[in-house]
Short mmCIF file of C-alpha atoms and ligand atoms in Angstrom, two decimals:
data_model
loop_
_atom_site.label_atom_id
_atom_site.label_comp_id
_atom_site.label_asym_id
_atom_site.label_seq_id
_atom_site.Cartn_x
_atom_site.Cartn_y
_atom_site.Cartn_z
CA UNK A 1 63.95 0.67 61.16
CA UNK A 2 62.79 -0.31 57.72
CA UNK A 3 60.11 -2.84 57.25
CA UNK A 4 60.93 -5.54 54.85
CA UNK A 5 58.24 -7.79 53.53
CA UNK A 6 59.42 -11.16 52.55
CA UNK A 7 56.69 -12.99 50.22
CA UNK A 8 57.17 -16.87 50.65
CA UNK A 9 58.07 -18.95 53.81
CA UNK A 10 60.04 -21.65 52.03
CA UNK A 11 63.54 -22.61 52.16
CA UNK A 12 64.87 -19.31 50.56
CA UNK A 13 62.34 -17.07 52.30
CA UNK A 14 62.86 -18.16 55.83
CA UNK A 15 66.67 -17.73 55.25
CA UNK A 16 66.26 -14.25 53.87
CA UNK A 17 63.75 -13.38 56.69
CA UNK A 18 66.02 -14.55 59.47
CA UNK A 19 69.11 -12.62 57.91
CA UNK A 20 67.05 -9.41 57.17
CA UNK A 21 65.69 -9.42 60.79
CA UNK A 22 69.26 -8.91 62.18
CA UNK A 23 68.83 -5.11 61.20
CA UNK A 24 65.21 -4.58 60.19
CA UNK A 25 61.62 -5.46 60.89
CA UNK A 26 60.41 -8.28 58.73
CA UNK A 27 57.05 -9.52 57.67
CA UNK A 28 57.04 -12.96 56.58
CA UNK A 29 54.05 -13.94 54.34
CA UNK A 30 53.50 -17.51 53.79
CA UNK A 31 50.55 -18.70 51.49
CA UNK A 32 50.15 -21.99 53.16
CA UNK A 33 48.98 -22.97 56.65
CA UNK A 34 52.60 -23.38 57.84
CA UNK A 35 55.89 -22.42 56.54
CA UNK A 36 58.50 -24.86 55.11
CA UNK A 37 56.01 -27.52 53.74
CA UNK A 38 58.02 -28.66 50.92
CA UNK A 39 61.14 -28.84 53.01
CA UNK A 40 59.63 -31.71 55.02
CA UNK A 41 59.43 -33.87 51.86
CA UNK A 42 63.01 -33.02 50.43
CA UNK A 43 65.36 -35.91 50.18
CA UNK A 44 62.80 -38.61 50.96
CA UNK A 45 61.99 -37.07 54.22
CA UNK A 46 65.81 -36.85 55.17
CA UNK A 47 66.64 -33.33 53.52
CA UNK A 48 69.78 -33.37 51.47
CA UNK A 49 70.46 -29.89 52.35
CA UNK A 50 73.43 -29.25 50.58
CA UNK A 51 76.38 -30.93 48.80
CA UNK A 52 80.01 -30.37 49.65
CA UNK A 53 80.86 -29.84 45.95
CA UNK A 54 78.19 -27.12 45.36
CA UNK A 55 79.74 -24.90 42.93
CA UNK A 56 78.47 -22.92 39.87
CA UNK A 57 79.17 -25.96 37.76
CA UNK A 58 76.31 -27.59 39.20
CA UNK A 59 73.51 -25.32 38.07
CA UNK A 60 71.70 -24.38 35.01
CA UNK A 61 69.56 -21.61 33.40
CA UNK A 62 71.31 -18.55 34.74
CA UNK A 63 75.05 -18.13 33.72
CA UNK A 64 77.76 -19.52 36.02
CA UNK A 65 78.58 -15.81 36.89
CA UNK A 66 75.17 -15.24 38.04
CA UNK A 67 75.26 -17.96 40.71
CA UNK A 68 78.92 -17.61 41.53
CA UNK A 69 78.62 -14.62 44.16
CA UNK A 70 75.99 -15.97 46.14
CA UNK A 71 77.65 -19.53 46.48
CA UNK A 72 81.14 -17.89 47.05
CA UNK A 73 79.72 -15.84 49.94
CA UNK A 74 78.00 -18.73 51.21
CA UNK A 75 79.08 -22.12 50.13
CA UNK A 76 78.17 -25.59 51.47
CA UNK A 77 80.47 -25.24 54.70
CA UNK A 78 79.24 -21.75 55.51
CA UNK A 79 75.60 -23.30 55.37
CA UNK A 80 76.73 -26.20 57.54
CA UNK A 81 78.21 -23.55 59.84
CA UNK A 82 75.02 -21.54 59.96
CA UNK A 83 72.78 -24.19 60.60
CA UNK A 84 75.11 -25.41 63.43
CA UNK A 85 74.78 -21.85 64.79
CA UNK A 86 70.97 -22.47 64.64
CA UNK A 87 71.47 -25.77 66.51
CA UNK A 88 71.40 -28.21 63.70
CA UNK A 89 74.22 -30.88 63.43
CA UNK A 90 74.79 -32.18 59.98
CA UNK A 91 76.59 -34.96 58.51
CA UNK A 92 78.27 -35.59 55.07
CA UNK A 93 77.99 -38.78 53.44
CA UNK A 94 80.91 -40.32 51.12
CA UNK A 95 79.37 -38.79 48.04
CA UNK A 96 79.35 -35.35 49.45
CA UNK A 97 75.67 -35.21 50.12
CA UNK A 98 74.73 -33.49 53.36
CA UNK A 99 71.91 -34.50 55.67
CA UNK A 100 70.83 -33.52 59.25
CA UNK A 101 72.52 -35.96 61.82
CA UNK A 102 68.91 -36.70 62.91
CA UNK A 103 68.19 -37.96 59.12
CA UNK A 104 65.04 -36.02 59.61
CA UNK A 105 64.02 -33.23 57.28
CA UNK A 106 61.82 -32.03 60.38
CA UNK A 107 64.88 -30.97 62.22
CA UNK A 108 65.87 -28.62 59.38
CA UNK A 109 62.61 -27.01 59.59
CA UNK A 110 62.39 -26.82 63.22
CA UNK A 111 65.49 -24.99 63.78
CA UNK A 112 64.44 -22.61 60.89
CA UNK A 113 60.95 -22.20 62.69
CA UNK A 114 62.84 -21.41 66.14
CA UNK A 115 65.13 -18.88 64.44
CA UNK A 116 62.02 -17.04 63.08
CA UNK A 117 60.70 -16.62 66.62
CA UNK A 118 62.14 -13.34 67.26
CA UNK A 119 60.79 -9.68 68.12
CA UNK A 120 61.69 -8.44 64.62
CA UNK A 121 59.86 -11.05 62.64
CA UNK A 122 56.18 -10.96 62.20
CA UNK A 123 55.06 -14.55 60.65
CA UNK A 124 51.75 -14.40 58.87
CA UNK A 125 50.64 -17.92 57.49
CA UNK A 126 47.66 -18.61 55.45
CA UNK A 127 48.44 -15.04 53.88
CA UNK A 128 49.25 -15.36 50.11
CA UNK A 129 50.44 -12.04 48.60
CA UNK A 130 48.03 -11.34 45.65
CA UNK A 131 49.70 -8.39 44.28
CA UNK A 132 52.74 -6.04 44.31
CA UNK A 133 52.77 -2.47 43.39
CA UNK A 134 55.00 0.71 43.93
CA UNK A 135 54.01 3.10 46.86
CA UNK A 136 56.29 6.17 47.06
CA UNK A 137 59.78 5.05 47.64
CA UNK A 138 58.49 1.70 48.91
CA UNK A 139 55.79 -1.06 48.14
CA UNK A 140 52.40 -2.14 48.60
CA UNK A 141 51.87 -6.00 49.15
CA UNK A 142 48.21 -6.90 48.66
CA UNK A 143 47.02 -9.67 50.82
CA UNK A 144 43.46 -11.20 51.74
CA UNK A 145 43.69 -9.31 55.16
CA UNK A 146 44.07 -5.92 53.70
CA UNK A 147 47.41 -4.23 52.16
CA UNK A 148 50.83 -4.37 53.73
CA UNK A 149 53.03 -1.34 53.11
CA UNK A 150 57.02 -2.09 53.25
CA UNK A 151 60.31 -0.17 52.37
CA UNK A 152 61.45 -3.26 50.76
CA UNK A 153 60.41 -6.56 49.31
CA UNK A 154 62.22 -9.91 48.71
CA UNK A 155 60.15 -12.32 46.60
CA UNK A 156 60.99 -15.95 47.60
CA UNK A 157 57.80 -17.81 46.11
CA UNK A 158 59.72 -20.76 44.78
CA UNK A 159 58.85 -22.33 41.36
CA UNK A 160 56.07 -24.11 39.81
CA UNK A 161 57.58 -27.70 40.55
CA UNK A 162 56.30 -29.98 43.36
CA UNK A 163 52.65 -28.56 42.84
CA UNK A 164 51.58 -31.29 45.47
CA UNK A 165 53.61 -29.50 48.31
CA UNK A 166 52.59 -26.02 47.24
CA UNK A 167 54.61 -25.06 44.10
CA UNK A 168 52.78 -22.25 42.32
CA UNK A 169 53.44 -19.63 39.85
CA UNK A 170 52.71 -16.52 42.11
CA UNK A 171 56.14 -15.19 42.29
CA UNK A 172 56.44 -14.96 38.42
CA UNK A 173 53.13 -12.88 38.42
CA UNK A 174 54.35 -10.70 41.31
CA UNK A 175 57.68 -9.98 39.72
CA UNK A 176 56.27 -9.45 36.19
CA UNK A 177 53.75 -6.97 37.77
CA UNK A 178 57.14 -5.04 38.57
CA UNK A 179 58.54 -5.26 35.18
CA UNK A 180 60.38 -8.52 35.28
CA UNK A 181 60.42 -11.06 32.64
CA UNK A 182 60.27 -15.04 32.73
CA UNK A 183 61.41 -17.74 30.62
CA UNK A 184 59.32 -20.90 29.45
CA UNK A 185 58.98 -23.36 32.26
CA UNK A 186 60.22 -26.92 32.27
CA UNK A 187 60.25 -29.65 34.85
CA UNK A 188 63.54 -30.80 35.95
CA UNK A 189 64.61 -33.45 38.43
CA UNK A 190 61.38 -35.28 37.09
CA UNK A 191 60.75 -39.08 36.47
CA UNK A 192 60.81 -40.21 32.87
CA UNK A 193 58.13 -41.91 30.98
CA UNK A 194 59.43 -44.49 28.43
CA UNK A 195 58.25 -47.51 26.49
CA UNK A 196 56.68 -49.40 29.26
CA UNK A 197 56.90 -53.02 28.09
CA UNK A 198 60.00 -53.62 30.30
CA UNK A 199 59.95 -50.99 33.05
CA UNK A 200 56.36 -52.20 34.03
CA UNK A 201 57.46 -55.67 34.29
CA UNK A 202 60.47 -54.27 36.34
CA UNK A 203 58.50 -52.21 38.60
CA UNK A 204 60.28 -51.52 41.90
CA UNK A 205 63.78 -52.92 40.91
CA UNK A 206 66.67 -50.82 41.29
CA UNK A 207 69.96 -50.90 39.10
CA UNK A 208 73.15 -49.29 39.19
CA UNK A 209 73.93 -48.19 35.52
CA UNK A 210 75.82 -45.98 33.12
CA UNK A 211 73.11 -43.84 31.32
CA UNK A 212 73.47 -42.39 27.83
CA UNK A 213 70.60 -40.22 26.41
CA UNK A 214 70.77 -39.65 22.69
CA UNK A 215 68.75 -38.64 19.64
CA UNK A 216 69.67 -39.38 16.03
CA UNK A 217 72.98 -40.76 17.17
CA UNK A 218 73.82 -37.75 18.94
CA UNK A 219 74.82 -37.91 22.64
CA UNK A 220 72.67 -35.43 24.81
CA UNK A 221 73.80 -36.45 28.21
CA UNK A 222 75.58 -39.07 29.96
CA UNK A 223 75.56 -40.16 33.62
CA UNK A 224 76.07 -42.81 36.04
CA UNK A 225 74.04 -44.02 39.20
CA UNK A 226 70.93 -45.59 40.28
CA UNK A 227 67.85 -46.17 38.07
CA UNK A 228 64.55 -47.34 39.42
CA UNK A 229 62.04 -49.02 37.23
CA UNK A 230 58.41 -47.94 37.53
CA UNK A 231 55.17 -48.70 35.87
CA UNK A 232 55.61 -45.61 33.71
CA UNK A 233 59.23 -45.59 32.96
CA UNK A 234 62.06 -44.75 35.02
CA UNK A 235 63.14 -42.67 38.27
CA UNK A 236 65.96 -42.46 40.54
CA UNK A 237 68.77 -39.94 40.94
CA UNK A 238 70.73 -40.71 37.91
CA UNK A 239 67.37 -40.26 35.82
CA UNK A 240 66.56 -37.13 37.51
CA UNK A 241 70.03 -35.71 36.53
CA UNK A 242 69.55 -36.65 32.80
CA UNK A 243 65.68 -35.43 32.92
CA UNK A 244 66.54 -31.72 32.36
CA UNK A 245 67.93 -32.70 28.89
CA UNK A 246 65.60 -35.44 28.36
CA UNK A 247 62.41 -32.95 28.82
CA UNK A 248 64.02 -30.37 26.20
CA UNK A 249 65.27 -32.79 23.63
CA UNK A 250 61.47 -33.33 22.38
CA UNK A 251 60.36 -36.59 20.49
CA UNK A 252 62.81 -39.40 19.65
CA UNK A 253 65.22 -39.47 22.49
CA UNK A 254 66.30 -42.58 23.65
CA UNK A 255 67.76 -43.80 26.95
CA UNK A 256 70.57 -46.34 26.87
CA UNK A 257 71.46 -48.06 29.94
CA UNK A 258 74.87 -49.95 30.37
CA UNK A 259 73.71 -52.54 33.23
CA UNK A 260 77.04 -53.90 33.80
CA UNK A 261 79.36 -50.56 33.44
CA UNK A 262 82.41 -51.96 35.73
CA UNK A 263 82.62 -55.22 33.46
CA UNK A 264 84.77 -55.36 30.24
CA UNK A 265 83.20 -56.90 27.09
CA UNK A 266 85.91 -59.91 27.56
CA UNK A 267 85.07 -60.27 31.11
CA UNK A 268 81.24 -60.33 30.49
CA UNK A 269 81.81 -62.93 27.43
CA UNK A 270 83.82 -65.07 29.72
CA UNK A 271 81.19 -65.04 32.50
CA UNK A 272 78.31 -65.90 29.80
CA UNK A 273 80.11 -68.66 28.21
CA UNK A 274 81.38 -70.23 31.71
CA UNK A 275 77.75 -70.10 33.05
CA UNK A 276 76.59 -72.02 29.90
CA UNK A 277 79.31 -74.63 30.22
CA UNK A 278 78.74 -75.20 33.84
CA UNK A 279 75.06 -75.09 34.15
CA UNK A 280 73.66 -76.77 30.82
CA UNK A 281 70.50 -77.80 32.14
CA UNK A 282 69.48 -74.39 33.74
CA UNK A 283 66.84 -72.62 31.41
CA UNK A 284 68.25 -69.83 29.61
CA UNK A 285 66.60 -67.13 31.55
CA UNK A 286 69.08 -67.60 34.34
CA UNK A 287 72.00 -66.62 32.09
CA UNK A 288 72.61 -63.41 34.08
CA UNK A 289 71.79 -64.77 37.39
CA UNK A 290 74.29 -63.55 39.91
CA UNK A 291 75.26 -60.68 37.56
CA UNK A 292 72.25 -58.50 37.49
CA UNK A 293 69.26 -58.39 39.93
CA UNK A 294 67.18 -61.47 39.23
CA UNK A 295 64.01 -59.99 37.44
CA UNK A 296 66.13 -57.66 35.67
CA UNK A 297 68.44 -60.50 34.50
CA UNK A 298 65.66 -62.39 33.08
CA UNK A 299 64.06 -59.37 31.44
CA UNK A 300 67.31 -58.59 29.75
CA UNK A 301 67.48 -62.21 28.65
CA UNK A 302 64.12 -61.64 26.93
CA UNK A 303 64.99 -58.32 25.46
CA UNK A 304 67.91 -59.94 23.66
CA UNK A 305 65.54 -62.46 22.13
CA UNK A 306 66.32 -65.20 24.27
CA UNK A 307 63.09 -67.91 24.35
CA UNK A 308 61.88 -69.07 27.92
CA UNK A 309 62.68 -72.67 29.06
CA UNK A 310 65.44 -73.42 26.55
CA UNK A 311 68.50 -75.26 28.32
CA UNK A 312 71.62 -73.11 28.21
CA UNK A 313 73.54 -75.94 26.46
CA UNK A 314 71.40 -75.02 23.71
CA UNK A 315 72.10 -71.30 23.55
CA UNK A 316 74.19 -70.44 20.25
CA UNK A 317 76.91 -68.04 20.76
CA UNK A 318 75.09 -65.35 18.74
CA UNK A 319 72.29 -65.58 21.47
CA UNK A 320 75.02 -64.95 24.06
CA UNK A 321 76.34 -62.09 22.14
CA UNK A 322 72.93 -60.51 22.06
CA UNK A 323 72.51 -60.94 25.64
CA UNK A 324 75.90 -59.05 26.23
CA UNK A 325 75.03 -56.41 24.06
CA UNK A 326 71.54 -56.02 25.64
CA UNK A 327 73.56 -55.69 28.96
CA UNK A 328 75.38 -52.73 27.40
CA UNK A 329 72.66 -51.04 25.64
CA UNK A 330 69.18 -51.75 27.26
CA UNK A 331 67.37 -49.14 25.48
CA UNK A 332 64.19 -47.25 26.63
CA UNK A 333 62.58 -44.82 24.12
CA UNK A 334 61.70 -41.56 26.24
CA UNK A 335 57.92 -40.85 25.37
CA UNK A 336 57.62 -37.83 28.13
CA UNK A 337 57.76 -36.87 31.83
CA UNK A 338 55.65 -36.97 34.79
CA UNK A 339 55.44 -32.86 34.62
CA UNK A 340 55.95 -30.01 36.97
CA UNK A 341 53.51 -31.52 39.51
CA UNK A 342 55.71 -34.22 40.18
CA UNK A 343 59.37 -32.59 39.56
CA UNK A 344 61.53 -31.58 42.25
CA UNK A 345 62.78 -28.33 40.54
CA UNK A 346 61.45 -25.68 37.82
CA UNK A 347 63.85 -25.06 35.10
CA UNK A 348 63.48 -21.62 33.53
CA UNK A 349 61.63 -18.86 35.52
CA UNK A 350 62.36 -15.00 36.06
CA UNK A 351 65.17 -13.89 33.96
CA UNK A 352 68.27 -13.36 35.89
CA UNK A 353 69.76 -10.81 33.76
CA UNK A 354 67.78 -8.25 35.38
CA UNK A 355 69.06 -8.99 38.96
CA UNK A 356 72.47 -8.02 40.22
CA UNK A 357 74.13 -11.20 41.09
CA UNK A 358 76.36 -9.48 44.01
CA UNK A 359 73.04 -8.27 45.91
CA UNK A 360 69.95 -10.05 44.11
CA UNK A 361 68.48 -6.46 43.92
CA UNK A 362 66.32 -5.91 40.89
CA UNK A 363 68.11 -3.76 38.18
CA UNK A 364 64.57 -2.64 37.23
CA UNK A 365 62.98 -1.71 40.43
CA UNK A 366 64.81 -0.34 43.24
CA UNK A 367 64.09 -2.02 46.73
CA UNK A 368 63.06 -5.37 45.14
CA UNK A 369 65.21 -8.51 45.61
CA UNK A 370 64.45 -12.01 44.56
CA UNK A 371 65.99 -15.26 45.85
CA UNK A 372 65.32 -19.06 45.68
CA UNK A 373 63.93 -21.23 42.73
CA UNK A 374 61.78 -18.15 41.52
CA UNK A 375 64.71 -17.15 39.83
CA UNK A 376 65.91 -19.24 36.49
CA UNK A 377 68.38 -21.19 38.57
CA UNK A 378 68.02 -24.98 38.89
CA UNK A 379 70.69 -27.18 40.23
CA UNK A 380 71.50 -30.96 39.77
CA UNK A 381 70.26 -33.67 42.06
CA UNK A 382 72.13 -33.98 45.20
CA UNK A 383 71.47 -31.07 47.48
CA UNK A 384 72.43 -28.35 45.05
CA UNK A 385 68.87 -26.64 45.10
CA UNK A 386 68.65 -26.28 48.63
CA UNK A 387 72.12 -24.99 48.71
CA UNK A 388 70.85 -22.26 46.23
CA UNK A 389 68.00 -21.50 48.61
CA UNK A 390 70.28 -20.91 51.32
CA UNK A 391 72.71 -19.00 49.81
CA UNK A 392 70.52 -16.76 47.62
CA UNK A 393 68.27 -16.22 50.56
CA UNK A 394 71.09 -15.06 52.83
CA UNK A 395 72.29 -12.89 50.06
CA UNK A 396 68.99 -11.26 49.34
CA UNK A 397 68.44 -10.96 53.35
CA UNK A 398 71.29 -8.65 53.67
CA UNK A 399 69.85 -6.14 51.69
CA UNK A 400 72.71 -4.78 49.94
C1 FAD B 1 59.83 -33.79 46.60
C2 FAD B 1 60.99 -32.89 46.54
C3 FAD B 1 62.07 -33.25 47.12
C4 FAD B 1 63.21 -32.46 47.01
N1 FAD B 1 64.44 -32.75 47.55
C5 FAD B 1 65.43 -31.90 47.52
C6 FAD B 1 66.58 -32.42 48.14
O1 FAD B 1 66.70 -33.34 48.90
N2 FAD B 1 67.61 -31.43 48.24
C7 FAD B 1 67.68 -30.38 47.36
O2 FAD B 1 68.67 -29.58 47.37
N3 FAD B 1 66.55 -29.87 47.02
C8 FAD B 1 65.38 -30.71 46.95
N4 FAD B 1 64.25 -30.27 46.34
C9 FAD B 1 64.20 -28.89 45.65
C10 FAD B 1 63.89 -27.75 46.92
O3 FAD B 1 62.81 -28.25 47.73
C11 FAD B 1 63.66 -26.37 46.24
O4 FAD B 1 64.67 -26.24 45.34
C12 FAD B 1 63.61 -25.48 47.26
O5 FAD B 1 62.74 -25.57 48.35
C13 FAD B 1 63.30 -24.14 46.78
O6 FAD B 1 63.26 -23.05 47.92
P1 FAD B 1 62.30 -21.65 47.64
O7 FAD B 1 62.42 -21.08 48.90
O8 FAD B 1 62.97 -21.08 46.40
O9 FAD B 1 60.96 -22.46 47.35
P2 FAD B 1 59.90 -23.16 48.25
O10 FAD B 1 60.62 -24.15 49.18
O11 FAD B 1 59.25 -23.90 47.23
O12 FAD B 1 59.29 -22.17 49.14
C14 FAD B 1 58.31 -21.14 48.44
C15 FAD B 1 57.16 -20.76 49.48
O13 FAD B 1 56.64 -19.54 49.15
C16 FAD B 1 55.13 -19.79 49.31
N5 FAD B 1 54.56 -18.99 48.44
C17 FAD B 1 54.20 -19.18 47.23
N6 FAD B 1 53.37 -18.15 46.65
C18 FAD B 1 53.23 -17.44 47.72
C19 FAD B 1 52.44 -16.00 47.75
N7 FAD B 1 51.61 -15.45 46.61
N8 FAD B 1 52.43 -15.55 49.02
C20 FAD B 1 52.83 -16.01 50.04
N9 FAD B 1 53.76 -17.25 50.12
C21 FAD B 1 53.86 -17.88 48.78
C22 FAD B 1 54.90 -21.34 49.11
O14 FAD B 1 53.85 -21.90 49.84
C23 FAD B 1 56.11 -21.79 49.68
O15 FAD B 1 56.16 -21.98 50.98
C24 FAD B 1 63.12 -31.18 46.42
C25 FAD B 1 61.92 -30.69 45.77
C26 FAD B 1 60.81 -31.37 45.93
C27 FAD B 1 59.44 -31.00 45.19
#
């Protein structure tokens, strides 16, 4: 029986270890005191473990041809079946996001931890791999407790994102030692810093908006969904999905929010003029009451140049037009992001050209495999990143 060292006990490493242990003796090395720490924080503690629509169009970094084989062999339904075989029930929400039926990320980790309990798996926690080298036809993995010799190695150390939850760059160093290259790293699925004058006052307010990211009149990305205003700028799923593009756009990018995307210009104009006519004594700040969240409505009025305390009867058409325009284009200059420490995923990492997409076997170093976020693959927000972790972990663990 061959000995397989799996380095990293996160989503992809646990999957690879469980898979490899069907035919081999596995030693799973985890740097932290326990496996799957990041997993517990995913999906706000609910773990959005996959998405029914997870195909190659939702991934960035590596070309589609690289992610396709793993996702075809082990797509979202296969992942759900596999988890069911481990004892986890899942439920798909109407938007396609899949969560554990228990609504607890801990349930996902529990079934993985139980599956790791088998004779062919030796789990070593608090055991970081500090070096990797060739030894004959196999490998030597350096650990603080002494060297570990293995016939084959799977590197599953994840990316640098989510530093507070254990995101580190170890995997890049281990693979670079074996001749692999890495790209520049950027945070992805990250909160954006913007001019704070408006977001700070709106802290905690959520809005469903159509988002456009542009720079110098060129549209860089568009999206629709939930935006959360914060003291530093904006967060929320729709912002996360645009963040990848915003981070690489450099200075001068602007995030424009259409706060009433389902309302035509005519309908909006009719509503504003009717409100003015019906409530002439109300202060202008209430113009958008009933259309937008109340604090947001008052802020948009101010953004459009409306003065406080002026009765609606005194608001000229020009101001109503400015308010309507502000609903359509509530613009926030992007000034930065909250960085890898707060990001959910790392964009960039180990260059995938040097791995065979059908096996995730290194083209440079026979017997070496990699899976998960350590590779230059990052997915959209919505369960796609964990889907890549399961699919790539499953493929690497087959040791083809
Ligand atoms: C806050 C947050 C929420 C998220 N929510 C979601 C979500 O709901 N849905 C989704 O699809 N994705 C989500 N993600 C992304 C997802 O968690 C990751 O893409 C996924 O965990 C990557 O799996 P991985 O196995 O490659 O890496 P990880 O899960 O990060 O695991 C890597 C493991 O390797 C260990 N390790 C590192 N270096 C060494 C070493 N030298 N020796 C031994 N062990 C080492 C680490 O300690 C870690 O346990 C979220 C991420 C964050 C940060």
